[in-house]
Amino acid sequence: MKRRNFIKFGALTAFTSCSTIKPHVYQPTREGKTVNDFFDVIVCGGGPAGIAAAVSAARSGAKTCLIELYGCLGGVWTTGMLSNIIDHNGKLGIMAEILKRLDSTKAQLQNSIYDAEAMKLVLEQMCAEAGVHVRLYTRIVSSIIKGRRISAVITESNSGREIWKAKCFVDATGNGDLSALSGCNFDLGHPVTGKTQPLSLMAIVMGINKEDLIKEKFINGNASSSDNKINLRKEIEKLGFSPSYGIPTFFAIRSDLIAIMANHEYNVSPNNAQQLSDATIQARSEVNKIVNGLRSLHGIWENMRLVATGSQIGIREGRRIKGIYTINKEDMISGARFEDAICRATYMVDIHSLDYNKAGYTTDGINVKPYDIPLRSLIAQDVDGLMMAGRCISGDFFAHASYRVTGNAVAMGEAAGVVTAIASLSNKMPHEVTWISVSEALKSIRR
C-alpha cells in the first residue's frame, strides 16, 4: 500500500492554486433581498451528503442552514427512491445512526434496503434535533465571490431571489452546481469519449409477493443476484423487447413492496435540462411498459401495479470539481492510505455501460482494494471557503465510479460539516484547519 503525504503535514495550507476563477453568473441588478440570518455554514443540497454535512456542522456548534431544491430531504434516497444504501459497512457516526433509526421504525431490511417514506421522516427529525435551519423548494442560481472567497449564495424560489451569507459553504448538490456557478474548474465524463454514465428512474410496485419472486428465482433474499437479473430480463423479453438496463433488478423493501430498477437513459448530460426532461419522460414510459407488460403474462405478475416512480431520475455522474487532491485509478488499485483519510471506500468500480449492453456494467478490469478518501479531495481548489461532499468531489472518472455511492457520500458530508464548523468558528478557511483538529472531532462523533 502506498501512503500519500501533505507537502507540509499538519495544516491544509500547503496547496497554492494558480487557477483563474472563471466568471460566474451574477446579476447585480437582480441581486434580491438578503436573508436576515447570517450563518456560519450553509450546505447546498439535502441528499445523503448534504444531510450529514448539515447535521455534523450543527452538532459541532455552527449555526447551519441546509438549502434543498425538492420538497423533502434525502435526494436520491427519497426523491430518487433508490431504496438501497451501498458501501455503508464499517462506517460509524451519522451513517450508523441513520441505519439504527431506520431499524427502530422497522423501515429497513438486511441493513441496506429501506422504505423511502420512513427515510424522509428520519432525516427531517435529525435536522430538527440538531438545530439545522432547513429551506426546501429553493434552487441555487449564483454565488458572490470576493477575491478568492465565496461570501454568499443566491437562490430563487417562491420567496423570490434571495442572498444567503455565511462564513463557509458545502456543495452537496451532486452535480457540483454551486462550485461550477462559483467558477471552479471541473471534469465531466469519460476521459476519452466524454460520455457520462446512464441515468435510471427507480420505481415501486405492489401486488407481487417477495416469496413468489424468490420461488421463481427473480430475487434472492431481499435483492436480485446476477442470475436473478438475467432471469428477469428474459421474462421481460417475452414481451417482445429488451429493457434498456440489461440486468434489471428487484429490491424487496417489504414482503409486498418491491423496488425495481430496469431502466437506463444513455448519453444524457446531467447539465442539460431538456435532455433530463426527455430522458425522464422516456424512462417513465418504459417503466410503465415493463410493469403493464409483465402483468399481461399473468402468473405471479397478475396483480402487480406501479405505485410510484422517482420524482427525480437517478443521476450517476455529474461534474467532478477540482480539489486540492484528485483521487485516481492508481489509488484504488494500490489501496492507497492517506494521513488525512476521512473514510475508507470498499465498493467496486461500477461503470454502468455508456451505451446499451446486456452486461449492464463493467469494472473496466480494475480490481479495487479498500482505499482512503482524503480530506483534500473535498476542498475546492479554486475558491476559498468552499468544500464538496458526495459524488462531486475531486476524482477521476474511474475512482468516481467507486466512491460515488451513498454510504461514502454520508461519510464525506460528515467530514465536510465538521471542517466547515471548525473553520467558521475559528475564522479560518477550510484549507487552514489542521488535520489533528479534524481527526479528533471525527473520532468523537464516530464512537
Short mmCIF file of C-alpha atoms in Angstrom, two decimals:
data_model
loop_
_atom_site.label_atom_id
_atom_site.label_comp_id
_atom_site.label_asym_id
_atom_site.label_seq_id
_atom_site.Cartn_x
_atom_site.Cartn_y
_atom_site.Cartn_z
CA MET A 1 0.00 0.00 0.00
CA LYS A 2 1.23 3.47 -0.77
CA ARG A 3 0.88 6.45 1.55
CA ARG A 4 0.21 9.97 0.36
CA ASN A 5 1.53 12.84 2.45
CA PHE A 6 0.87 16.54 2.61
CA ILE A 7 3.51 18.87 1.19
CA LYS A 8 3.59 20.11 4.73
CA PHE A 9 1.62 17.90 7.06
CA GLY A 10 -0.34 19.36 9.94
CA ALA A 11 -2.35 22.06 8.18
CA LEU A 12 -4.10 22.08 4.86
CA THR A 13 -2.39 25.29 3.75
CA ALA A 14 0.30 23.59 1.70
CA PHE A 15 -1.58 23.91 -1.58
CA THR A 16 -1.28 27.01 -3.72
CA SER A 17 -3.54 27.39 -6.73
CA CYS A 18 -2.56 29.17 -9.93
CA SER A 19 -6.02 28.72 -11.43
CA THR A 20 -8.00 31.69 -12.62
CA ILE A 21 -11.54 31.99 -11.34
CA LYS A 22 -14.00 31.75 -14.22
CA PRO A 23 -16.74 34.39 -14.44
CA HIS A 24 -19.83 33.24 -12.57
CA VAL A 25 -23.44 34.04 -13.30
CA TYR A 26 -24.16 37.11 -11.20
CA GLN A 27 -26.61 39.89 -11.97
CA PRO A 28 -26.26 42.86 -9.60
CA THR A 29 -29.48 44.39 -10.94
CA ARG A 30 -31.34 41.28 -9.76
CA GLU A 31 -29.42 40.87 -6.54
CA GLY A 32 -32.53 40.18 -4.47
CA LYS A 33 -33.21 40.56 -0.77
CA THR A 34 -30.75 39.44 1.86
CA VAL A 35 -31.91 36.76 4.27
CA ASN A 36 -31.70 38.32 7.70
CA ASP A 37 -29.95 35.42 9.40
CA PHE A 38 -26.17 35.16 8.96
CA PHE A 39 -24.98 31.58 9.12
CA ASP A 40 -21.67 30.00 10.00
CA VAL A 41 -22.19 27.19 7.47
CA ILE A 42 -24.55 26.85 4.52
CA VAL A 43 -24.96 23.43 2.92
CA CYS A 44 -26.40 23.36 -0.59
CA GLY A 45 -28.19 20.10 -1.42
CA GLY A 46 -30.12 17.93 1.02
CA GLY A 47 -29.17 14.46 -0.22
CA PRO A 48 -27.16 11.89 1.78
CA ALA A 49 -24.00 14.04 1.74
CA GLY A 50 -25.83 17.29 2.48
CA ILE A 51 -27.81 15.85 5.38
CA ALA A 52 -24.65 14.55 7.02
CA ALA A 53 -22.81 17.83 6.43
CA ALA A 54 -25.59 19.94 7.92
CA VAL A 55 -26.15 17.72 10.95
CA SER A 56 -22.45 17.37 11.77
CA ALA A 57 -21.84 21.12 11.34
CA ALA A 58 -24.75 21.99 13.61
CA ARG A 59 -23.75 19.42 16.21
CA SER A 60 -20.26 20.93 16.14
CA GLY A 61 -21.66 24.27 17.23
CA ALA A 62 -22.04 26.08 13.90
CA LYS A 63 -25.21 27.96 13.00
CA THR A 64 -26.16 25.91 9.96
CA CYS A 65 -28.56 26.24 7.05
CA LEU A 66 -29.48 23.47 4.60
CA ILE A 67 -30.91 24.53 1.21
CA GLU A 68 -32.69 21.89 -0.89
CA LEU A 69 -34.39 22.05 -4.30
CA TYR A 70 -37.14 19.48 -3.69
CA GLY A 71 -39.92 19.16 -1.12
CA CYS A 72 -38.17 16.63 1.10
CA LEU A 73 -34.70 15.75 2.32
CA GLY A 74 -32.76 12.71 1.18
CA GLY A 75 -32.04 13.34 -2.50
CA VAL A 76 -31.53 10.08 -4.38
CA TRP A 77 -32.58 8.18 -1.24
CA THR A 78 -36.07 9.73 -1.29
CA THR A 79 -36.91 11.79 -4.38
CA GLY A 80 -34.92 9.23 -6.36
CA MET A 81 -36.38 6.22 -4.44
CA LEU A 82 -33.04 4.43 -4.59
CA SER A 83 -34.13 2.02 -1.82
CA ASN A 84 -30.64 0.60 -1.24
CA ILE A 85 -27.63 2.02 0.64
CA ILE A 86 -24.29 0.88 -0.77
CA ASP A 87 -20.88 0.81 0.99
CA HIS A 88 -22.14 1.68 4.46
CA ASN A 89 -20.47 -1.24 6.26
CA GLY A 90 -17.87 -0.17 8.79
CA LYS A 91 -18.88 3.49 8.66
CA LEU A 92 -19.71 4.88 12.09
CA GLY A 93 -21.14 8.23 13.12
CA ILE A 94 -24.09 9.61 11.16
CA MET A 95 -24.28 6.68 8.73
CA ALA A 96 -24.61 4.20 11.59
CA GLU A 97 -27.12 6.48 13.30
CA ILE A 98 -29.35 6.66 10.21
CA LEU A 99 -29.36 2.87 9.94
CA LYS A 100 -30.19 2.49 13.63
CA ARG A 101 -33.08 4.95 13.37
CA LEU A 102 -34.45 3.20 10.28
CA ASP A 103 -34.21 -0.13 12.04
CA SER A 104 -36.11 1.19 15.06
CA THR A 105 -39.03 2.15 12.79
CA LYS A 106 -39.00 -1.25 11.03
CA ALA A 107 -38.21 0.64 7.82
CA GLN A 108 -35.15 -1.32 6.89
CA LEU A 109 -34.32 -4.83 5.71
CA GLN A 110 -30.92 -6.52 5.84
CA ASN A 111 -29.20 -3.30 6.91
CA SER A 112 -29.24 -1.67 3.46
CA ILE A 113 -32.70 -1.72 1.85
CA TYR A 114 -35.13 0.85 3.26
CA ASP A 115 -38.55 2.49 2.92
CA ALA A 116 -38.13 5.93 1.29
CA GLU A 117 -41.09 7.47 3.16
CA ALA A 118 -39.64 6.45 6.51
CA MET A 119 -36.25 7.80 5.41
CA LYS A 120 -37.76 11.26 4.79
CA LEU A 121 -39.05 11.47 8.35
CA VAL A 122 -35.83 10.18 9.91
CA LEU A 123 -33.73 12.80 8.11
CA GLU A 124 -36.10 15.64 8.96
CA GLN A 125 -36.04 14.62 12.62
CA MET A 126 -32.24 14.52 12.70
CA CYS A 127 -32.00 18.02 11.25
CA ALA A 128 -34.61 19.38 13.65
CA GLU A 129 -32.88 17.84 16.65
CA ALA A 130 -29.51 19.27 15.58
CA GLY A 131 -30.98 22.75 15.09
CA VAL A 132 -30.40 22.91 11.32
CA HIS A 133 -32.36 25.64 9.53
CA VAL A 134 -33.94 23.81 6.58
CA ARG A 135 -35.16 25.58 3.44
CA LEU A 136 -36.92 23.41 0.84
CA TYR A 137 -38.21 24.33 -2.63
CA THR A 138 -35.19 26.56 -3.26
CA ARG A 139 -32.65 26.49 -6.09
CA ILE A 140 -29.06 27.79 -6.04
CA VAL A 141 -28.66 30.10 -9.04
CA SER A 142 -25.46 32.04 -8.36
CA SER A 143 -22.86 32.99 -5.78
CA ILE A 144 -20.92 36.05 -4.70
CA ILE A 145 -17.14 35.79 -4.77
CA LYS A 146 -14.90 38.37 -3.16
CA GLY A 147 -11.31 37.85 -4.23
CA ARG A 148 -10.98 34.08 -3.96
CA ARG A 149 -13.55 33.67 -1.20
CA ILE A 150 -17.21 32.74 -1.53
CA SER A 151 -19.27 35.01 0.70
CA ALA A 152 -22.86 34.25 -0.29
CA VAL A 153 -25.13 32.11 -2.43
CA ILE A 154 -28.07 33.46 -4.39
CA THR A 155 -31.26 31.45 -4.64
CA GLU A 156 -34.62 31.64 -6.36
CA SER A 157 -37.88 30.24 -5.02
CA ASN A 158 -41.49 31.24 -4.35
CA SER A 159 -39.95 33.79 -1.97
CA GLY A 160 -38.18 35.45 -4.90
CA ARG A 161 -34.44 35.97 -5.31
CA GLU A 162 -32.57 35.83 -2.00
CA ILE A 163 -28.98 36.22 -0.79
CA TRP A 164 -27.70 33.86 1.89
CA LYS A 165 -24.46 34.80 3.64
CA ALA A 166 -22.15 32.50 5.59
CA LYS A 167 -18.54 32.01 6.54
CA CYS A 168 -18.22 28.61 4.84
CA PHE A 169 -20.20 26.62 2.28
CA VAL A 170 -20.60 22.95 1.35
CA ASP A 171 -21.55 21.92 -2.19
CA ALA A 172 -23.59 18.75 -1.78
CA THR A 173 -25.68 19.26 -4.91
CA GLY A 174 -24.46 16.04 -6.53
CA ASN A 175 -23.72 17.74 -9.85
CA GLY A 176 -21.42 20.34 -8.29
CA ASP A 177 -23.79 23.18 -9.17
CA LEU A 178 -22.60 25.63 -6.52
CA SER A 179 -18.94 25.04 -7.35
CA ALA A 180 -19.50 25.48 -11.09
CA LEU A 181 -21.53 28.65 -10.53
CA SER A 182 -18.67 29.94 -8.38
CA GLY A 183 -16.12 29.44 -11.16
CA CYS A 184 -14.46 26.20 -10.04
CA ASN A 185 -12.80 24.04 -12.67
CA PHE A 186 -14.23 20.55 -13.11
CA ASP A 187 -14.08 17.37 -15.17
CA LEU A 188 -17.07 15.60 -16.68
CA GLY A 189 -17.44 12.19 -18.27
CA HIS A 190 -15.07 9.56 -19.63
CA PRO A 191 -11.54 10.88 -20.27
CA VAL A 192 -11.61 9.73 -23.92
CA THR A 193 -15.24 9.89 -25.06
CA GLY A 194 -16.62 12.45 -22.62
CA LYS A 195 -19.69 10.24 -22.13
CA THR A 196 -21.28 10.07 -18.69
CA GLN A 197 -22.85 7.04 -17.05
CA PRO A 198 -26.53 6.46 -17.88
CA LEU A 199 -29.44 7.62 -15.74
CA SER A 200 -32.05 5.35 -14.13
CA LEU A 201 -35.59 6.01 -12.94
CA MET A 202 -36.45 3.90 -9.92
CA ALA A 203 -39.98 2.57 -9.40
CA ILE A 204 -42.00 0.98 -6.59
CA VAL A 205 -44.56 -1.75 -7.27
CA MET A 206 -47.13 -3.66 -5.21
CA GLY A 207 -49.35 -6.65 -5.83
CA ILE A 208 -46.43 -9.03 -6.06
CA ASN A 209 -45.04 -11.07 -3.19
CA LYS A 210 -41.37 -11.39 -2.23
CA GLU A 211 -41.79 -15.12 -1.57
CA ASP A 212 -43.11 -15.65 -5.10
CA LEU A 213 -40.18 -13.73 -6.55
CA ILE A 214 -37.79 -15.93 -4.58
CA LYS A 215 -39.61 -19.10 -5.68
CA GLU A 216 -39.45 -18.09 -9.35
CA LYS A 217 -35.78 -17.08 -8.99
CA PHE A 218 -36.20 -13.38 -9.71
CA ILE A 219 -34.83 -12.41 -6.31
CA ASN A 220 -32.52 -13.92 -3.68
CA GLY A 221 -33.38 -12.84 -0.15
CA ASN A 222 -34.19 -9.13 -0.44
CA ALA A 223 -32.30 -8.33 -3.64
CA SER A 224 -31.51 -9.76 -7.05
CA SER A 225 -28.31 -11.73 -7.72
CA SER A 226 -26.67 -11.81 -11.16
CA ASP A 227 -28.63 -14.91 -12.19
CA ASN A 228 -31.88 -13.40 -10.89
CA LYS A 229 -31.31 -10.29 -13.02
CA ILE A 230 -30.76 -12.37 -16.15
CA ASN A 231 -33.94 -14.31 -15.36
CA LEU A 232 -35.91 -11.08 -15.07
CA ARG A 233 -34.51 -9.75 -18.34
CA LYS A 234 -35.56 -12.96 -20.10
CA GLU A 235 -39.03 -12.63 -18.59
CA ILE A 236 -39.32 -9.07 -19.90
CA GLU A 237 -38.07 -10.19 -23.32
CA LYS A 238 -41.13 -12.45 -23.57
CA LEU A 239 -42.96 -9.18 -24.24
CA GLY A 240 -41.01 -8.68 -27.46
CA PHE A 241 -38.44 -6.14 -26.30
CA SER A 242 -35.38 -5.88 -24.06
CA PRO A 243 -35.18 -3.47 -21.12
CA SER A 244 -32.76 -0.57 -21.61
CA TYR A 245 -30.90 -1.79 -18.49
CA GLY A 246 -29.51 -5.19 -19.41
CA ILE A 247 -29.68 -6.56 -15.86
CA PRO A 248 -32.96 -5.30 -14.32
CA THR A 249 -33.02 -5.56 -10.54
CA PHE A 250 -35.55 -6.04 -7.72
CA PHE A 251 -35.17 -4.87 -4.10
CA ALA A 252 -37.73 -6.13 -1.60
CA ILE A 253 -38.49 -3.21 0.72
CA ARG A 254 -41.25 -5.17 2.46
CA SER A 255 -42.82 -8.50 1.60
CA ASP A 256 -45.38 -6.74 -0.63
CA LEU A 257 -43.48 -3.54 -1.50
CA ILE A 258 -40.86 -4.01 -4.21
CA ALA A 259 -38.44 -1.56 -5.82
CA ILE A 260 -37.41 -2.15 -9.42
CA MET A 261 -34.56 -0.69 -11.47
CA ALA A 262 -35.00 -1.70 -15.10
CA ASN A 263 -34.19 1.48 -16.96
CA HIS A 264 -31.12 3.19 -18.44
CA GLU A 265 -31.06 6.51 -20.29
CA TYR A 266 -27.85 6.81 -22.30
CA ASN A 267 -25.84 9.83 -23.49
CA VAL A 268 -27.71 12.35 -21.35
CA SER A 269 -25.91 15.41 -19.99
CA PRO A 270 -26.71 15.98 -16.31
CA ASN A 271 -26.26 19.69 -17.00
CA ASN A 272 -28.88 19.93 -19.76
CA ALA A 273 -32.44 20.42 -18.51
CA GLN A 274 -34.06 19.46 -21.81
CA GLN A 275 -32.08 16.24 -22.07
CA LEU A 276 -33.02 15.42 -18.47
CA SER A 277 -36.66 16.16 -19.23
CA ASP A 278 -36.70 13.97 -22.33
CA ALA A 279 -34.87 11.16 -20.51
CA THR A 280 -37.30 11.24 -17.57
CA ILE A 281 -40.36 11.11 -19.81
CA GLN A 282 -38.89 8.26 -21.83
CA ALA A 283 -37.83 6.39 -18.70
CA ARG A 284 -41.26 6.66 -17.09
CA SER A 285 -42.85 5.39 -20.28
CA GLU A 286 -40.54 2.37 -20.32
CA VAL A 287 -41.16 1.56 -16.66
CA ASN A 288 -44.92 1.59 -17.24
CA LYS A 289 -44.48 -0.55 -20.36
CA ILE A 290 -42.49 -3.14 -18.41
CA VAL A 291 -44.89 -3.29 -15.44
CA ASN A 292 -48.01 -3.43 -17.62
CA GLY A 293 -46.37 -5.99 -19.88
CA LEU A 294 -45.38 -8.29 -17.04
CA ARG A 295 -48.93 -8.13 -15.67
CA SER A 296 -50.20 -9.32 -19.06
CA LEU A 297 -48.18 -12.52 -18.57
CA HIS A 298 -50.43 -13.38 -15.58
CA GLY A 299 -48.98 -15.86 -13.06
CA ILE A 300 -47.17 -14.10 -10.21
CA TRP A 301 -47.43 -10.79 -12.11
CA GLU A 302 -51.22 -10.75 -12.43
CA ASN A 303 -51.89 -8.22 -9.65
CA MET A 304 -48.71 -6.15 -9.95
CA ARG A 305 -49.30 -2.39 -10.12
CA LEU A 306 -46.98 0.58 -10.32
CA VAL A 307 -47.22 2.60 -7.10
CA ALA A 308 -44.74 5.38 -7.85
CA THR A 309 -41.72 6.40 -9.87
CA GLY A 310 -38.96 8.67 -8.61
CA SER A 311 -39.65 12.42 -8.59
CA GLN A 312 -36.04 12.81 -9.73
CA ILE A 313 -34.37 10.49 -12.23
CA GLY A 314 -31.25 8.95 -10.75
CA ILE A 315 -28.08 10.66 -11.98
CA ARG A 316 -24.94 8.57 -11.52
CA GLU A 317 -22.40 11.06 -12.78
CA GLY A 318 -22.08 14.84 -12.97
CA ARG A 319 -19.27 17.35 -12.55
CA ARG A 320 -16.18 16.29 -10.63
CA ILE A 321 -14.94 19.51 -9.04
CA LYS A 322 -11.19 20.15 -8.89
CA GLY A 323 -9.94 19.85 -5.34
CA ILE A 324 -6.57 20.01 -3.65
CA TYR A 325 -6.09 16.32 -4.40
CA THR A 326 -7.72 14.19 -7.11
CA ILE A 327 -8.47 10.56 -6.23
CA ASN A 328 -7.44 8.35 -9.14
CA LYS A 329 -7.43 4.84 -10.54
CA GLU A 330 -3.99 4.08 -9.11
CA ASP A 331 -5.21 4.89 -5.59
CA MET A 332 -7.88 2.19 -5.87
CA ILE A 333 -5.57 -0.41 -7.37
CA SER A 334 -2.94 0.10 -4.66
CA GLY A 335 -5.38 0.55 -1.78
CA ALA A 336 -3.94 3.99 -1.01
CA ARG A 337 -3.72 5.24 2.55
CA PHE A 338 -3.77 8.96 3.34
CA GLU A 339 -2.88 10.73 6.54
CA ASP A 340 -5.99 12.91 6.17
CA ALA A 341 -8.33 9.99 5.46
CA ILE A 342 -11.98 10.74 6.25
CA CYS A 343 -13.30 7.28 5.36
CA ARG A 344 -12.40 4.07 3.57
CA ALA A 345 -14.17 3.15 0.35
CA THR A 346 -14.63 -0.53 -0.43
CA TYR A 347 -17.06 -0.55 -3.36
CA MET A 348 -16.03 -1.87 -6.76
CA VAL A 349 -15.58 0.23 -9.89
CA ASP A 350 -19.17 0.28 -11.12
CA ILE A 351 -19.29 1.83 -14.60
CA HIS A 352 -22.79 1.36 -15.98
CA SER A 353 -22.46 0.77 -19.70
CA LEU A 354 -22.08 4.05 -21.57
CA ASP A 355 -24.07 2.54 -24.45
CA TYR A 356 -26.62 -0.28 -24.36
CA ASN A 357 -25.03 -3.56 -23.29
CA LYS A 358 -26.78 -6.55 -21.80
CA ALA A 359 -23.96 -6.92 -19.29
CA GLY A 360 -25.25 -3.71 -17.69
CA TYR A 361 -21.99 -2.52 -16.18
CA THR A 362 -18.24 -3.08 -16.16
CA THR A 363 -15.31 -2.71 -13.76
CA ASP A 364 -13.05 -1.80 -16.70
CA GLY A 365 -10.72 -4.52 -15.42
CA ILE A 366 -9.92 -2.58 -12.23
CA ASN A 367 -9.58 -4.63 -9.06
CA VAL A 368 -10.31 -2.31 -6.14
CA LYS A 369 -8.51 -2.66 -2.84
CA PRO A 370 -10.12 -0.74 0.06
CA TYR A 371 -8.73 2.80 -0.24
CA ASP A 372 -8.92 6.06 1.70
CA ILE A 373 -10.78 9.19 0.64
CA PRO A 374 -8.58 12.13 1.71
CA LEU A 375 -9.97 15.35 3.12
CA ARG A 376 -8.08 17.32 0.48
CA SER A 377 -10.36 15.91 -2.22
CA LEU A 378 -13.28 17.67 -0.53
CA ILE A 379 -11.65 21.14 -0.51
CA ALA A 380 -12.19 23.28 -3.61
CA GLN A 381 -9.00 24.19 -5.43
CA ASP A 382 -10.19 27.45 -6.99
CA VAL A 383 -12.45 29.06 -4.38
CA ASP A 384 -11.78 29.59 -0.67
CA GLY A 385 -14.43 28.81 1.91
CA LEU A 386 -15.94 26.05 -0.22
CA MET A 387 -16.00 22.30 0.29
CA MET A 388 -17.62 19.48 -1.70
CA ALA A 389 -19.30 16.34 -0.42
CA GLY A 390 -20.78 13.41 -2.31
CA ARG A 391 -20.15 12.38 -5.90
CA CYS A 392 -18.97 15.88 -6.94
CA ILE A 393 -15.68 15.66 -5.00
CA SER A 394 -12.32 15.65 -6.79
CA GLY A 395 -11.63 12.34 -8.52
CA ASP A 396 -11.04 10.84 -11.93
CA PHE A 397 -13.71 9.02 -13.94
CA PHE A 398 -12.75 5.56 -12.67
CA ALA A 399 -12.41 6.43 -8.97
CA HIS A 400 -15.71 8.27 -9.14
CA ALA A 401 -17.36 5.05 -10.34
CA SER A 402 -16.41 3.53 -6.98
CA TYR A 403 -16.75 6.27 -4.34
CA ARG A 404 -19.97 7.80 -5.75
CA VAL A 405 -22.30 5.51 -3.74
CA THR A 406 -24.28 6.90 -0.83
CA GLY A 407 -22.56 5.16 2.08
CA ASN A 408 -19.42 7.07 1.15
CA ALA A 409 -21.39 10.27 0.50
CA VAL A 410 -22.60 10.32 4.10
CA ALA A 411 -19.06 9.95 5.45
CA MET A 412 -17.87 12.75 3.15
CA GLY A 413 -20.67 15.04 4.28
CA GLU A 414 -19.97 14.31 7.93
CA ALA A 415 -16.33 15.34 7.46
CA ALA A 416 -17.18 18.45 5.44
CA GLY A 417 -19.61 19.56 8.13
CA VAL A 418 -17.01 19.16 10.85
CA VAL A 419 -14.32 21.03 8.90
CA THR A 420 -16.56 23.95 7.92
CA ALA A 421 -17.82 24.23 11.50
CA ILE A 422 -14.27 24.37 12.88
CA ALA A 423 -13.24 26.83 10.17
CA SER A 424 -16.20 29.18 10.62
CA LEU A 425 -16.00 29.23 14.42
CA SER A 426 -12.26 29.97 14.34
CA ASN A 427 -12.45 32.47 11.44
CA LYS A 428 -10.39 30.27 9.14
CA MET A 429 -10.83 28.79 5.70
CA PRO A 430 -11.31 25.02 5.41
CA HIS A 431 -7.82 24.56 3.95
CA GLU A 432 -6.36 26.32 7.01
CA VAL A 433 -7.85 23.90 9.53
CA THR A 434 -5.30 21.49 10.99
CA TRP A 435 -5.82 17.82 10.34
CA ILE A 436 -5.36 16.93 14.00
CA SER A 437 -8.36 19.06 15.00
CA VAL A 438 -10.48 17.43 12.28
CA SER A 439 -9.33 13.95 13.24
CA GLU A 440 -10.15 14.45 16.90
CA ALA A 441 -13.59 15.86 16.08
CA LEU A 442 -14.42 12.96 13.77
CA LYS A 443 -13.27 10.41 16.34
CA SER A 444 -15.55 11.97 18.96
CA ILE A 445 -18.66 11.67 16.79
CA ARG A 446 -17.83 8.24 15.37
CA ARG A 447 -17.50 6.39 18.64
#
